[in-house]
Amino acid sequence: MKNIYLFFVLFLFNPAISVSNSDSLFTNFFRNYSVHGNINNEIKNNNFFLNETGIIGEQINYQSGTLSRRLVEFNYLNRSLIDPFNSRIYEHLLPHSGFVKIETVNENNFNFTPIVNRTTKKYLPLTILSFSQLPYEGNEFKTLFNSSINDNSSFTFELNKTSFGSKSKENLFAGRFPNSFSDFWTSRAHYEYHDTSGFLLSIQNIFGESENGINNGIRFSTIEDSMYNDLDASVRSSSTYNISKVHHFDGFFEIPISTNFVYNLHFYKSIFNEQINTYDNILDSTFTPLDLRNKHESNNAGYLTSFVFKSNLNSISVFYKNEKHSVVENNFVHNQSADKSIFGFNGKLALTDLSITAEIEKEKYRTQEGFSGYTKLNWKLNDHNQFFVLFSSTLHFPNFQEIYWSDVLTFQPVKRDFDPIRIEQVSIGNNYIVNNSIINLSVHSQNIYNNIQPELSSVVNNNLFSQGFHNTTFQQEKSSKSNLFVRIYLSQAFSNFVFSTRIAHYFNENDSSSFPSNHLTFNLSYSNYFFKKSLFSTFNLSAEYYSNYFGKMLVYPSRTFVEQRLMKMGNQFIVNAFLRGYVNSVIFEIKGENLLDKKYMTIPLYPMMPRNLNFKISWLFDN
């Protein structure tokens, strides 16, 4: 359920949106949540391109009723939660300079976030009700309430409820589509206070509960495609059912000491409970499930404190982070805890056409310690070109799952001592911006030392695809691994149209890579008013292409990815379309996924959804 952690991190720290006083509430709301590709916003906020390094990573999402392995791009300067080449999610403190920013390609849904007036810094009084229809018995309900209590404080409450798929275990074991179901809800309460002196207090509380079921390897016998022909269609594999609960409390103080000095304090605590039930259908010829239960309870608590000196665009800060990771109970670890501490400096020097940002920190986790740091240079060559270069070296320490792994057959814990992983990276690129055009070109080189890889230690019948119940261990690679890739981003606006494309090429060492050599995305959007300006709508058509690659296999109960060389993914175009419009205070959305009805997978044995339509309608009320 690390993806659940990731979901909450992204949900919690999504930045607020600024609007002006002159426009109406609903105009501002729709403008800020328009589909990706608005060239004016891109040019206005081109720092996104200046700070982005284009590292490519992986994330596991529940997407429209099925499990998918998506390639995502994230900001390396904000310390990745995801190892870009090994699908490995790290339990790592977020740095003081920002939080993880992940952009999923062709993500047309919007998340509700507070809309803030630029002048008064107040939340706009707003209530939102939203209902969505999802394929296969799916639906989603969202509501958000924003209100200003007085001139200095405001309050936000948010409640989300989503469900799709069938909870019937008979359907799950029978292989009826979809191959997963999910039922989860989250609630968030947020209070913020600020005054004219610059003092800021922000407190928020999140509760969440998730119920998920996944059947590994169902339905592949009904797909007529060459990539499935080598599989034994009579074999069904394991099903996993889990319930998880998350409680997160978060607080932030910003206290101005003087005109140039600011003190920040951020504190938080997260409690996570989960029970995983794995039913293995293959161990009995009558498909009587073998029920294996894995309980997990953990909590993380910590704080981040920093002193920041600012003068114009120059700044220097000193920060200290401390966090305690605790595993209260699971099948192989009881009452284990580990302290993590980071002490470091961050500075920015801004000249007329040149800015340099640097950070160095010393981190200690359990009994291990080491240094991490980066240097980023931005150089404005002229009015249209901005050049950047990044040098970084980062340590990633082994997490609990890698230190303690359990033998599935004996359930006896095995402790391993791994060295920290070090990732060194050099990125260089240029951003060309003129009128309504953007061209971004970047080259990235990465070396990974002491990488930790999951491996299968026992497989029934020596067939990875014969069943989904495997024993997984971790091994450390003593040799270094090098990666090199190039990325190009193009965006052009003309009249009411915006066209954008991303092209990423990864230089694979051989043809058996678990990472695609080429990844292409295309987006074309059109926005305009209709019916005497009573309706404003945006239409977006997108296509995505991955070249052939051997997708990593997701195995249970460890829920880790292991390499396989039997089944290729990719080499298909996936086309999606999206329409959003609003009339007065009503917003409607229609999204068509996989319009060409391709039969494809991003994770072996987990077919993606066939052609489907999603509908959403939202009502906005001015408080």
PDB file of N, CA and C in Angstrom, residues 1 20 37 69 139 215 226 252 263 265 326 418 420 475 481 483 488 533 591 600:
ATOM      1  N   MET A   1       0.811  -1.206   0.000  1.00  0.00           N
ATOM      2  CA  MET A   1       0.000   0.000   0.000  1.00  0.00           C
ATOM      3  C   MET A   1       0.851   1.265   0.000  1.00  0.00           C
ATOM      4  N   SER A  20      -7.398  36.392  -9.327  1.00  0.00           N
ATOM      5  CA  SER A  20      -7.470  37.835  -9.162  1.00  0.00           C
ATOM      6  C   SER A  20      -8.838  38.235  -8.632  1.00  0.00           C
ATOM      7  N   GLY A  37      -2.357  21.857 -20.937  1.00  0.00           N
ATOM      8  CA  GLY A  37      -2.067  22.309 -22.285  1.00  0.00           C
ATOM      9  C   GLY A  37      -2.383  23.774 -22.504  1.00  0.00           C
ATOM     10  N   ARG A  69       0.571   0.084 -14.393  1.00  0.00           N
ATOM     11  CA  ARG A  69       1.932   0.532 -14.088  1.00  0.00           C
ATOM     12  C   ARG A  69       2.214   1.708 -15.007  1.00  0.00           C
ATOM     13  N   ASN A 139     -18.525   4.486  -9.064  1.00  0.00           N
ATOM     14  CA  ASN A 139     -19.014   5.841  -8.880  1.00  0.00           C
ATOM     15  C   ASN A 139     -18.096   6.572  -7.911  1.00  0.00           C
ATOM     16  N   ASN A 215      -7.189  -9.526  -8.448  1.00  0.00           N
ATOM     17  CA  ASN A 215      -6.993 -10.904  -8.873  1.00  0.00           C
ATOM     18  C   ASN A 215      -5.852 -10.930  -9.861  1.00  0.00           C
ATOM     19  N   SER A 226      -1.425 -12.361 -29.425  1.00  0.00           N
ATOM     20  CA  SER A 226      -0.240 -13.219 -29.469  1.00  0.00           C
ATOM     21  C   SER A 226       0.563 -13.173 -28.185  1.00  0.00           C
ATOM     22  N   PHE A 252       1.790  23.484  10.574  1.00  0.00           N
ATOM     23  CA  PHE A 252       2.872  24.301  10.036  1.00  0.00           C
ATOM     24  C   PHE A 252       2.799  25.700  10.637  1.00  0.00           C
ATOM     25  N   TYR A 263      11.277  32.017  10.595  1.00  0.00           N
ATOM     26  CA  TYR A 263      11.420  30.703  11.228  1.00  0.00           C
ATOM     27  C   TYR A 263      10.231  29.840  10.830  1.00  0.00           C
ATOM     28  N   LEU A 265       8.350  25.895  11.187  1.00  0.00           N
ATOM     29  CA  LEU A 265       8.244  24.628  11.909  1.00  0.00           C
ATOM     30  C   LEU A 265       7.111  23.826  11.303  1.00  0.00           C
ATOM     31  N   SER A 326       8.106   3.601  12.885  1.00  0.00           N
ATOM     32  CA  SER A 326       7.810   2.506  13.804  1.00  0.00           C
ATOM     33  C   SER A 326       6.912   1.484  13.128  1.00  0.00           C
ATOM     34  N   PHE A 418      22.050  -4.093   4.354  1.00  0.00           N
ATOM     35  CA  PHE A 418      22.376  -3.548   3.044  1.00  0.00           C
ATOM     36  C   PHE A 418      23.050  -2.191   3.199  1.00  0.00           C
ATOM     37  N   PRO A 420      23.642   1.687   1.892  1.00  0.00           N
ATOM     38  CA  PRO A 420      22.755   2.659   1.246  1.00  0.00           C
ATOM     39  C   PRO A 420      22.974   2.696  -0.265  1.00  0.00           C
ATOM     40  N   GLN A 475      18.206  -8.521  -3.087  1.00  0.00           N
ATOM     41  CA  GLN A 475      19.643  -8.673  -3.270  1.00  0.00           C
ATOM     42  C   GLN A 475      20.244  -7.317  -3.619  1.00  0.00           C
ATOM     43  N   LYS A 481      25.171   0.792 -12.054  1.00  0.00           N
ATOM     44  CA  LYS A 481      24.268   0.750 -13.196  1.00  0.00           C
ATOM     45  C   LYS A 481      24.142   2.152 -13.765  1.00  0.00           C
ATOM     46  N   ASN A 483      22.386   4.850 -16.598  1.00  0.00           N
ATOM     47  CA  ASN A 483      21.208   5.111 -17.403  1.00  0.00           C
ATOM     48  C   ASN A 483      21.370   6.454 -18.107  1.00  0.00           C
ATOM     49  N   ILE A 488      12.281  15.580 -24.939  1.00  0.00           N
ATOM     50  CA  ILE A 488      11.908  16.778 -25.681  1.00  0.00           C
ATOM     51  C   ILE A 488      10.442  17.085 -25.386  1.00  0.00           C
ATOM     52  N   LYS A 533     -21.936  32.684 -25.484  1.00  0.00           N
ATOM     53  CA  LYS A 533     -21.049  32.671 -24.314  1.00  0.00           C
ATOM     54  C   LYS A 533     -21.718  32.142 -23.046  1.00  0.00           C
ATOM     55  N   LYS A 591     -15.348  11.580 -20.353  1.00  0.00           N
ATOM     56  CA  LYS A 591     -14.016  11.083 -20.699  1.00  0.00           C
ATOM     57  C   LYS A 591     -14.139   9.703 -21.320  1.00  0.00           C
ATOM     58  N   TYR A 600      -4.332  -4.524 -24.006  1.00  0.00           N
ATOM     59  CA  TYR A 600      -2.948  -4.270 -23.618  1.00  0.00           C
ATOM     60  C   TYR A 600      -2.810  -4.342 -22.106  1.00  0.00           C
TER      61      TYR A 600
END
